[in-house]
Amino acid sequence: MRVLVVEDDPVLLNGLQVGLGLAGFTVEAVANCADASAALDTSDFDAVVLDLMLPDGSGLDILGALRRRRSLVPVLLLTARDGVPDRIAGLDAGADDYLGKPFDLDEVAARLRALARRSGGHAAATLQWRDVVLDPASMGVTRGGQPVRLSRREFSILRALLDRPGQILSKSQLEDRLYGWQEEIESNAIEVHIHNLRAKLGPGLVQTVRGVGYRMAETGA
Amino acid sequence: MKSIRARLFTILLVTTGIVWLSAIAWIYLSTKAQVERVLDARLTEAARMVGSLVSSQDIAIGKAGAAAAIVAVPHASYDRQLSCQIWGFDGTLVGRSESAPGKPLTLAKSGFSETSVDGETWRVYAVTNPELGIRVLVGDNLRVRDRLVADVIRGLAFPALLILPVLAALLWLSVGRGLAPLNAMASALGARRASDLSALPDNDSPSEIKPVIHSLNGLFARVSTVRERERDFTAFAAHELRTPIAGLKTQAQIALGSSDDSIRNNALRQITVAVDRTARLVRQLTDLTNAESGELEDDVGHVDVGRTLQTLADDIGQHHRNAASVLISAELARLELGVNPSLFMAGARNLLENAVLHSPPDKPVRCGLRQEQRFLAITIDDCGPGIPEDELPKVRGRFFRGRNQTAAGSGLGLVIAELAAERMGAVLHLENRAEGGLRAELQFAERAIADGAA
């Protein structure tokens, strides 16, 4: 799950980047409005964590621009101003959720998962495909009730595929979801992870669509 | 005296009393003078009358009983007022009135005189008739005269004494009534809640209370401005502290939750940074409150500029070990300013800290002196990124952090520097240097230079 974090305090930004990374998110971190707008213009995110007071403007401006573009990306506002009028102003400006500082890292992660779940059209907290169940909160995966140990990358790929079952995700889309901008990507990294997933969950689960990408297979082959 | 009512009442009562007493004294004196004039005239008249009666032989000299006939008309309370004696030149008492003593009323030949006979004081008029060889003496008993005057005064004073309590009561009530607007204002103020700083209505208040109400309303306005500013500031400061605290909490949770050593170490390093930044923010908030409180203003002392800047630079160097160094020019070492030392320290510290934190570690921050015609400026030049031109007007705003912010920036440093400068009567000037970096100047008027220095 790919998340954009916009926060001008370097320590907090680093904390969110590392903390959400540990919770299974792929985090892009920016510190001002200009960088945030550039990031939102050029790539897709599953959720945005937005601070309101930024050095070159207000987070509400970014939010407004986002909604004017009819973007449906869920936005979680993080701010020091958490009075009721501030919350109302934020939610009315198009935010999906509001969290006052200081907050709990686990709560940010949980809210982001909930936001992503809603925007993905899922009702349950867990994602299921045939006999595979993925729990984003605990980062656990079971097949037929038996727990399966996956690496962080493998989990992220499975999660991206389960998010919209049946939809084909290209290799580059998967790379976007998996890696931050600064990270080096080996050219065959995705293939290696898919290979490992098939080894752990059984060969028929992830289907390769030649020349296009990957998707979850309807029936076991 | 604590009560205005009692005070006014006493003053009114005493002044009324004094006016009355003066009036009575005046009436006493003038009545006495009038009575004396009238009675003296009567004495003269009576003496002449007796003299003429004797000379026209209407009264036979020697017939003692006849004297009773010339006694003045009896008067109810002032009877025996007039006494008359007729003496022969040989010293025999020819005749006298009923109330007259046997001894001569006076030894004077003629005219007025006052004598004491048998313990009574008499006012006597004497007429000598040389043809008949007699002296006619007509006298008034002074005791009776005094009683007459005293009766007049008593007649005036007695009703006055009776009226006095009534007057006192009326005065007391009127004063109370006159002070009613004051009481109304006091009770209106007394009934207020501590947070109520609204102005008192003054459209229909008496002109004497208007100045008080105006001053009070002025005070209310000032207090509420200060309170509002404090409230805004507290709210702002609280918000501003929440972000570093959120950072601390997040990093602490990462350190607690991660088993990876490098992640944990990074989190702990971040926590150190955040603690430093928060500590600085708290110190700046204290500086700002001090600079704002205005208590430091009057306390003008001598500031040894060179030494003060060096102390500040050393202190900053201790907090930021790998940051740029500070070079202080020799001119500054000779400069002494007559300004408040605490304000100077607060202003200079924040400017120096800004310069050091924005400079690359290998390029020193230079402090120098610039002499202009009307002022002299302490300059602090850094080799940092400067301030984007569009942000220059905004950087002095509270909690403003520009694009070129540092990790430790709180958005308060320039606010404090400007406030401190203002309080010292100096001007804070910021400009980007042509060769890169920012120049911050504290411009002092010439008179700020301490005597015997520079």
XYZ file of C-alpha atoms in Angstrom:
675
model
C 0.000 0.000 0.000
C 1.513 3.270 -1.115
C 1.114 6.290 1.139
C 2.227 9.909 0.695
C 3.180 11.640 3.947
C 3.320 15.452 3.927
C 4.794 16.852 7.130
C 7.295 19.672 7.680
C 8.772 18.542 10.981
C 11.768 16.422 9.945
C 11.698 14.179 13.031
C 8.016 13.445 12.719
C 8.336 12.951 8.971
C 11.127 10.459 9.521
C 9.092 8.755 12.248
C 6.063 8.363 9.997
C 8.183 7.136 7.140
C 9.963 4.498 9.194
C 6.980 3.620 11.389
C 4.469 3.232 8.577
C 7.118 1.370 6.604
C 7.394 -1.126 9.453
C 3.592 -1.438 9.457
C 3.683 -2.629 5.857
C 3.143 0.619 3.983
C 5.294 1.968 1.202
C 5.844 5.562 2.259
C 6.798 8.602 0.203
C 7.725 11.487 2.472
C 7.696 15.170 1.471
C 8.054 18.288 3.611
C 6.209 21.038 1.760
C 3.266 21.874 -0.465
C 5.294 22.139 -3.669
C 6.801 18.655 -3.318
C 3.442 17.222 -2.271
C 1.698 18.645 -5.347
C 4.465 17.323 -7.587
C 4.184 13.853 -6.021
C 0.411 13.785 -6.337
C 0.607 14.920 -9.955
C 3.043 12.253 -10.999
C 2.041 9.118 -9.154
C -0.870 7.297 -7.582
C -1.223 6.773 -3.858
C -3.576 4.611 -1.849
C -3.749 7.246 0.867
C -2.303 10.635 1.812
C -1.276 11.714 5.308
C -1.383 15.504 5.320
C -0.168 18.087 7.824
C -2.094 21.352 7.767
C 0.582 23.921 8.590
C 3.317 23.712 5.984
C 6.094 26.212 5.324
C 4.839 27.245 1.900
C 1.112 27.038 2.429
C -1.709 25.124 4.025
C -2.394 21.426 3.619
C -5.988 22.427 2.914
C -4.817 23.982 -0.378
C -3.356 20.662 -1.485
C -6.532 18.918 -0.400
C -8.658 21.400 -2.336
C -6.585 20.974 -5.497
C -6.805 17.195 -5.135
C -10.583 17.199 -4.832
C -10.997 19.659 -7.689
C -9.161 17.154 -9.833
C -11.845 14.663 -8.722
C -9.236 12.508 -7.072
C -10.788 10.022 -4.679
C -7.568 9.208 -2.816
C -8.337 8.986 0.925
C -6.748 11.813 2.927
C -5.939 11.636 6.626
C -5.235 15.048 8.150
C -2.614 15.185 10.875
C -2.482 18.439 12.690
C -1.748 20.246 15.890
C -5.012 22.148 15.540
C -7.596 19.609 16.546
C -10.377 21.785 17.907
C -13.875 20.896 16.726
C -14.065 23.847 14.265
C -10.698 22.826 12.787
C -11.865 19.239 12.400
C -15.069 20.371 10.715
C -13.167 22.692 8.373
C -10.787 19.875 7.463
C -13.497 17.292 6.839
C -15.599 19.760 4.861
C -12.581 20.582 2.710
C -12.552 16.966 1.565
C -10.535 15.080 4.156
C -11.653 11.556 5.029
C -10.291 11.452 8.547
C -8.674 13.699 11.101
C -6.072 12.928 13.745
C -4.713 15.425 16.294
C -1.059 15.541 17.276
C 0.423 13.823 19.180
C -1.009 10.547 17.923
C -0.272 6.880 18.183
C 1.647 5.386 15.299
C -0.513 2.243 15.384
C -3.636 4.365 15.202
C -2.364 6.195 12.120
C -1.662 2.829 10.504
C -5.073 1.455 11.492
C -6.884 4.504 10.169
C -4.951 4.360 6.923
C -5.897 0.703 6.518
C -9.516 1.531 7.218
C -9.460 4.391 4.689
C -7.866 2.195 2.060
C -10.356 -0.565 2.762
C -13.307 1.777 2.262
C -11.905 3.313 -0.883
C -11.222 -0.186 -2.227
C -14.859 -1.046 -1.613
C -14.179 -3.737 0.997
C -16.345 -4.168 4.047
C -14.234 -6.622 6.001
C -10.913 -5.783 7.603
C -9.323 -8.826 6.007
C -8.896 -9.532 2.318
C -9.876 -12.950 1.058
C -9.401 -14.818 -2.200
C -10.464 -18.421 -2.394
C -8.837 -19.992 0.674
C -6.209 -17.285 1.145
C -6.894 -14.744 3.889
C -4.746 -11.615 4.332
C -4.966 -9.492 7.457
C -3.425 -6.058 6.796
C -3.418 -5.149 10.484
C -1.366 -8.066 11.727
C 0.401 -8.530 8.375
C -0.553 -12.178 8.600
C -1.547 -14.502 5.744
C -3.247 -17.889 6.023
C -4.064 -20.473 3.438
C -6.737 -22.966 4.372
C -6.371 -21.772 7.978
C -2.647 -22.513 7.990
C -0.387 -19.488 8.542
C 2.031 -18.718 5.746
C 5.217 -16.716 6.421
C 5.781 -14.029 3.795
C 8.466 -11.355 3.537
C 7.400 -7.682 3.625
C 7.698 -7.328 -0.156
C 5.824 -10.556 -0.834
C 3.087 -9.441 1.519
C 2.824 -6.088 -0.242
C 2.512 -7.720 -3.665
C -0.134 -10.142 -2.463
C -1.978 -7.288 -0.833
C -1.910 -5.158 -3.988
C -3.251 -8.078 -6.005
C -5.952 -8.909 -3.448
C -7.039 -5.261 -3.222
C -8.734 -5.454 -6.609
C -9.067 -9.142 -7.442
C -9.417 -9.844 -11.105
C -7.748 -6.585 -12.085
C -4.390 -6.883 -13.785
C -1.473 -5.017 -12.228
C 1.540 -4.255 -14.390
C 5.077 -4.808 -13.216
C 5.684 -1.086 -12.937
C 2.450 -0.593 -10.983
C 3.634 -3.239 -8.564
C 7.043 -1.588 -8.337
C 5.386 1.735 -7.534
C 3.471 0.130 -4.724
C 6.472 -1.666 -3.365
C 9.286 0.796 -3.463
C 9.857 4.360 -2.424
C 11.457 6.758 -4.888
C 14.850 6.576 -3.339
C 15.011 2.808 -3.305
C 17.043 0.902 -5.876
C 14.959 -1.659 -7.741
C 16.536 -4.723 -9.241
C 15.158 -5.239 -12.725
C 13.796 -8.707 -11.943
C 12.791 -8.058 -8.319
C 9.064 -8.404 -8.991
C 9.543 -11.690 -10.809
C 11.555 -13.029 -7.881
C 8.860 -12.051 -5.360
C 6.086 -13.560 -7.517
C 8.114 -16.721 -7.772
C 8.457 -16.879 -4.005
C 4.745 -16.199 -3.511
C 3.861 -19.092 -5.793
C 6.250 -21.321 -3.892
C 4.641 -20.451 -0.549
C 0.947 -20.263 -1.529
C 0.798 -22.833 -4.309
C 1.473 -22.351 -8.001
C -2.065 -21.632 -9.255
C -2.908 -18.577 -7.184
C -1.091 -15.782 -8.998
C -1.657 -15.719 -12.722
C 0.736 -14.154 -15.229
C -0.953 -12.279 -18.075
C 1.632 -12.265 -20.833
C 2.867 -8.797 -21.740
C 0.488 -7.074 -19.319
C 1.095 -8.073 -15.728
C -0.276 -10.213 -12.921
C -3.617 -10.970 -11.329
C -5.228 -13.426 -8.933
C -6.311 -16.590 -10.719
C -10.056 -17.400 -10.723
C -9.588 -21.141 -10.440
C -6.665 -23.277 -9.551
C -4.762 -24.414 -12.537
C -11.682 59.103 56.528
C -12.880 56.068 54.634
C -16.414 56.985 53.624
C -16.938 59.778 51.142
C -20.434 60.158 52.498
C -19.226 60.699 56.076
C -16.497 62.988 54.810
C -18.859 65.121 52.742
C -21.385 65.149 55.554
C -18.831 66.337 58.083
C -17.494 68.993 55.758
C -20.963 70.280 54.972
C -21.997 70.259 58.614
C -18.841 72.034 59.786
C -19.011 74.686 57.063
C -22.711 75.268 57.704
C -21.922 75.540 61.418
C -19.132 78.021 60.743
C -21.368 80.126 58.510
C -24.070 80.123 61.143
C -21.670 80.991 63.965
C -20.187 83.828 61.935
C -23.641 85.113 61.153
C -24.581 84.978 64.824
C -21.354 86.721 65.837
C -22.005 89.420 63.280
C -25.613 89.813 64.339
C -24.458 89.917 67.969
C -21.970 92.687 67.294
C -24.243 94.761 65.102
C -27.231 94.318 67.416
C -25.068 95.334 70.318
C -23.873 98.434 68.478
C -27.407 99.354 67.392
C -28.818 98.766 70.837
C -26.087 100.901 72.357
C -26.665 103.675 69.870
C -30.409 103.655 70.395
C -30.173 103.395 74.167
C -27.478 106.056 74.321
C -29.738 108.317 72.300
C -32.508 107.523 74.711
C -30.251 108.328 77.686
C -29.335 111.672 76.149
C -32.954 112.419 75.424
C -34.096 111.358 78.856
C -31.398 113.469 80.544
C -32.295 116.506 78.479
C -35.947 115.924 79.194
C -35.363 115.754 82.942
C -33.076 118.800 82.660
C -35.684 120.777 80.819
C -38.439 119.671 83.199
C -36.335 120.852 86.126
C -35.417 124.146 84.485
C -39.025 124.882 83.528
C -39.879 124.404 87.195
C -42.313 121.624 86.412
C -40.614 119.595 89.043
C -40.033 121.176 92.353
C -36.526 120.537 93.376
C -36.408 119.077 96.805
C -39.655 117.195 96.651
C -38.233 113.790 96.790
C -41.437 111.970 95.856
C -41.684 113.767 92.571
C -38.688 111.910 91.233
C -40.779 108.789 90.899
C -42.879 110.504 88.326
C -40.104 110.730 85.781
C -39.345 107.092 85.858
C -39.464 105.723 82.401
C -42.431 103.796 81.209
C -42.309 100.415 82.890
C -41.376 97.636 80.544
C -42.496 94.111 81.128
C -39.108 92.392 81.223
C -36.804 95.308 81.020
C -38.253 97.332 83.954
C -35.976 99.388 86.095
C -33.900 99.876 83.072
C -33.395 103.584 83.343
C -32.291 105.269 86.548
C -32.230 108.987 87.068
C -30.525 111.113 89.721
C -30.562 114.867 90.188
C -27.630 116.156 92.178
C -27.094 119.633 93.492
C -23.677 121.192 92.916
C -23.177 120.952 96.658
C -23.307 117.180 96.458
C -26.818 116.656 97.745
C -29.101 114.194 96.028
C -31.968 116.393 94.905
C -34.009 113.547 93.510
C -33.753 110.052 92.055
C -35.829 107.493 90.329
C -37.070 104.419 92.093
C -34.496 102.024 90.798
C -31.575 104.410 91.115
C -28.927 103.733 93.742
C -28.236 106.299 96.472
C -24.655 106.924 95.459
C -23.838 109.113 92.460
C -23.955 107.195 89.208
C -20.975 109.095 87.923
C -18.548 111.796 88.881
C -18.268 113.098 85.359
C -19.638 116.600 84.825
C -21.284 115.880 81.531
C -21.403 113.407 78.672
C -21.230 109.643 78.716
C -19.313 107.591 81.206
C -19.344 104.122 82.621
C -19.012 103.528 86.323
C -19.397 100.747 88.757
C -21.766 101.334 91.646
C -22.556 98.627 94.168
C -21.164 95.977 91.837
C -23.379 97.044 88.938
C -21.986 98.669 85.839
C -23.878 101.718 84.653
C -23.825 103.636 81.447
C -24.546 107.175 82.474
C -25.255 110.421 80.652
C -24.770 113.578 82.673
C -26.209 117.017 81.994
C -25.178 120.003 84.082
C -27.510 122.912 84.555
C -25.409 125.735 86.000
C -28.362 128.119 86.324
C -30.184 125.822 88.712
C -26.979 124.415 90.141
C -27.930 120.849 89.418
C -26.581 117.868 87.564
C -28.924 115.415 85.955
C -27.606 111.851 85.640
C -29.497 109.287 83.630
C -28.084 105.778 83.582
C -28.694 102.423 82.081
C -27.794 99.275 83.882
C -25.341 97.525 81.523
C -26.477 94.132 82.771
C -29.891 94.909 81.428
C -28.420 96.104 78.144
C -26.430 92.874 77.805
C -29.517 90.862 78.567
C -31.338 92.657 75.803
C -28.633 91.751 73.263
C -28.362 88.225 74.641
C -32.121 87.783 74.262
C -31.937 88.808 70.634
C -29.110 86.328 70.006
C -30.873 83.608 71.966
C -33.969 84.207 69.914
C -31.916 83.601 66.786
C -29.779 80.715 68.055
C -32.451 78.644 69.675
C -34.417 77.857 66.507
C -31.117 77.311 64.772
C -30.157 74.677 67.339
C -33.539 73.025 66.910
C -33.159 72.998 63.136
C -29.589 71.670 63.231
C -30.502 67.952 63.647
C -33.069 68.269 60.869
C -30.463 69.918 58.677
C -27.972 67.183 59.555
C -30.451 64.495 58.588
C -31.248 66.270 55.318
C -27.534 66.671 54.561
C -26.883 62.985 55.274
C -29.709 61.880 52.980
C -28.785 64.316 50.197
C -25.152 63.296 50.234
C -26.241 59.668 50.056
C -28.471 60.464 47.121
C -25.753 62.450 45.417
C -23.387 59.502 45.678
C -25.927 57.022 44.258
C -24.294 56.831 40.770
C -21.005 55.926 42.423
C -22.682 53.167 44.422
C -24.450 51.961 41.308
C -21.120 51.754 39.497
C -19.503 49.966 42.435
C -22.234 47.379 42.622
C -22.156 46.903 38.840
C -18.404 46.269 39.063
C -18.800 44.098 42.152
C -21.312 41.847 40.442
C -19.003 41.180 37.490
C -17.310 37.896 36.792
C -13.527 38.025 36.637
C -13.550 37.301 32.918
C -15.963 40.123 32.115
C -13.841 42.979 30.763
C -16.555 44.751 28.788
C -16.686 48.544 29.012
C -18.931 50.260 31.550
C -21.781 52.288 30.004
C -21.035 56.001 30.369
C -23.637 57.858 28.308
C -25.849 58.870 31.241
C -23.270 58.951 33.996
C -22.567 62.202 35.885
C -19.658 64.267 34.647
C -17.692 63.649 37.871
C -17.784 59.876 37.361
C -17.118 60.019 33.623
C -13.329 60.363 34.016
C -13.310 57.336 36.346
C -15.422 55.330 33.929
C -13.227 56.374 31.015
C -10.069 55.378 32.855
C -11.639 52.089 33.920
C -12.807 51.341 30.397
C -9.347 52.185 29.115
C -7.846 49.802 31.636
C -10.344 47.090 30.720
C -9.461 47.502 27.065
C -5.745 47.246 27.759
C -6.133 44.236 30.045
C -8.323 42.422 27.551
C -5.841 43.126 24.740
C -3.045 41.668 26.821
C -5.184 38.705 27.825
C -6.217 38.062 24.264
C -2.632 38.171 23.103
C -1.609 35.808 25.881
C -4.456 33.453 25.069
C -3.593 33.470 21.363
C 0.014 32.950 22.186
C -0.624 30.083 24.608
C -2.847 28.377 22.073
C -0.255 28.886 19.368
C 2.584 27.696 21.573
C 0.598 24.624 22.622
C -0.060 23.779 18.998
C 3.536 24.382 18.117
C 4.754 22.042 20.854
C 2.470 19.263 19.685
C 4.369 18.583 16.487
C 7.762 17.862 18.108
C 5.959 15.844 20.769
C 4.219 13.838 18.068
C 7.631 13.283 16.469
C 9.073 12.148 19.795
C 6.218 9.750 20.403
C 6.396 8.266 16.930
C 10.145 7.759 17.141
C 9.834 6.292 20.631
C 7.225 3.831 19.370
C 9.515 2.856 16.532
C 12.428 2.365 18.938
C 10.256 0.248 21.210
C 8.645 -1.766 18.447
C 11.605 -2.519 16.219
C 14.058 -5.327 16.741
C 16.356 -3.997 14.024
C 19.331 -2.230 15.615
C 19.862 0.284 12.835
C 16.203 1.319 12.856
C 16.269 1.620 16.638
C 19.476 3.658 16.627
C 18.104 5.974 13.973
C 14.936 6.457 16.012
C 16.979 7.275 19.122
C 19.062 9.771 17.132
C 15.889 11.394 15.891
C 14.621 11.564 19.454
C 17.772 13.463 20.475
C 17.237 15.927 17.642
C 13.599 16.385 18.606
C 14.457 16.905 22.272
C 17.027 19.573 21.331
C 14.534 21.299 19.123
C 11.794 21.170 21.723
C 14.148 22.476 24.404
C 15.081 25.377 22.135
C 11.445 26.070 21.389
C 10.663 26.192 25.113
C 13.605 28.531 25.741
C 12.453 30.768 22.913
C 8.936 30.847 24.277
C 10.359 31.993 27.612
C 12.494 34.612 25.828
C 9.481 35.821 23.942
C 7.350 36.092 27.060
C 10.134 38.018 28.790
C 10.641 40.342 25.843
C 6.917 40.897 25.605
C 6.225 41.490 29.260
C 7.882 44.902 29.096
C 9.367 44.534 32.558
C 12.879 44.693 31.176
C 12.390 47.998 29.396
C 13.436 50.433 32.056
C 16.430 48.495 33.186
C 19.124 50.069 31.006
C 22.591 48.725 31.567
C 25.934 48.519 29.817
C 26.460 45.833 27.249
C 29.980 44.897 26.287
C 29.036 43.849 22.765
C 32.152 41.861 21.854
C 32.211 39.825 25.027
C 28.451 39.215 24.988
C 28.527 37.967 21.391
C 31.499 35.718 22.211
C 29.651 34.211 25.191
C 26.596 33.582 23.032
C 28.711 32.078 20.253
C 30.415 29.723 22.729
C 27.079 28.659 24.114
C 25.611 28.034 20.671
C 28.760 26.102 19.767
C 28.168 23.807 22.723
C 24.628 23.031 21.627
C 25.453 22.555 17.961
C 28.894 20.976 17.951
C 29.384 20.505 14.231
C 27.888 23.804 13.160
C 29.635 26.834 11.690
C 31.954 28.901 13.896
C 31.469 32.574 14.740
C 34.080 35.287 14.039
C 33.693 38.551 15.932
C 35.436 41.655 14.580
C 37.810 43.702 16.755
C 35.653 46.827 16.403
C 32.832 45.086 18.206
C 35.114 44.220 21.115
C 35.527 47.961 21.770
C 31.826 48.741 21.502
C 29.679 49.312 24.553
C 25.958 49.933 24.341
C 23.670 51.468 26.920
C 20.782 49.060 26.466
C 19.148 46.360 28.505
C 21.517 43.355 28.627
C 18.772 40.694 28.733
C 17.044 42.111 25.682
C 20.322 42.397 23.814
C 21.207 38.788 24.675
C 17.787 37.524 23.582
C 17.913 39.387 20.275
C 21.546 38.629 19.442
C 21.284 34.998 20.514
C 18.439 34.236 18.147
C 20.085 36.034 15.227
C 23.400 34.262 15.855
C 21.713 30.910 16.249
C 19.823 31.397 12.989
C 23.045 32.338 11.216
C 24.995 29.384 12.617
C 22.257 26.857 11.869
C 21.779 28.052 8.296
C 25.481 28.217 7.449
C 27.474 25.326 6.054
C 29.762 24.049 8.851
C 32.977 25.073 7.048
C 31.979 28.717 6.465
C 32.124 30.925 9.540
C 29.460 33.416 10.581
C 30.967 36.929 10.701
C 29.890 39.591 13.176
C 30.931 43.132 12.311
C 30.209 46.806 12.845
C 28.874 49.197 10.250
C 28.871 52.919 10.952
C 26.254 55.078 9.277
C 25.524 58.730 9.652
C 22.541 58.319 11.908
C 23.081 54.924 13.402
C 25.557 52.141 13.864
C 24.721 48.586 12.995
C 25.910 45.286 14.380
C 25.948 42.973 11.374
C 25.705 39.187 11.420
C 26.554 37.648 8.054
C 26.015 33.976 7.275
C 26.762 31.904 4.197
C 23.484 30.042 4.239
C 20.796 29.985 1.581
C 19.384 33.372 2.617
C 15.680 34.063 2.602
C 13.715 33.918 -0.678
C 12.697 37.484 -1.575
C 8.998 36.661 -1.455
C 9.366 35.380 2.097
C 11.293 38.405 3.433
C 8.168 40.317 4.465
C 6.735 37.236 6.159
C 9.689 35.870 8.124
C 9.009 38.049 11.144
C 5.569 36.521 11.591
C 5.032 34.151 14.446
C 5.821 30.504 13.787
C 6.623 31.255 10.197
C 9.067 28.740 8.830
C 10.296 29.372 5.367
C 11.338 26.991 2.652
C 14.937 27.173 3.835
C 14.108 26.107 7.353
C 16.479 24.114 9.500
C 15.660 21.058 11.560
C 15.767 23.112 14.727
C 13.780 26.080 13.366
C 10.772 27.011 15.396
C 9.625 30.108 13.547
C 10.148 32.182 16.680
C 13.786 33.336 16.460
C 13.187 36.405 14.300
C 10.040 37.301 16.212
C 12.064 37.422 19.417
C 14.922 39.302 17.753
C 12.578 41.907 16.352
C 10.663 42.313 19.589
C 13.879 42.648 21.587
C 15.236 45.173 19.066
C 12.042 47.202 19.278
C 12.205 47.233 23.056
C 15.811 48.399 22.953
C 14.906 51.186 20.535
C 16.822 49.430 17.772
C 15.780 48.275 14.313
C 16.169 44.749 12.941
C 17.093 44.771 9.279
C 17.350 41.645 7.115
C 18.745 41.443 3.615
C 20.168 38.827 1.316
C 23.839 39.392 0.604
C 25.005 39.732 -2.986
C 27.653 37.068 -2.405
C 25.069 34.692 -0.916
C 23.769 34.211 2.578
C 21.836 36.521 4.830
C 22.854 39.704 6.636
C 20.973 40.466 9.823
C 21.562 43.926 11.264
C 20.727 45.398 14.618
C 20.711 49.156 14.017
C 21.185 51.320 17.085
C 20.773 55.083 17.206
C 23.973 56.973 18.113
C 22.711 57.844 21.550
C 22.574 54.170 22.507
C 26.379 54.116 22.607
C 27.436 54.008 26.211
C 29.281 57.076 27.514
C 33.044 56.963 27.311
C 33.024 53.976 24.986
C 33.178 53.318 21.252
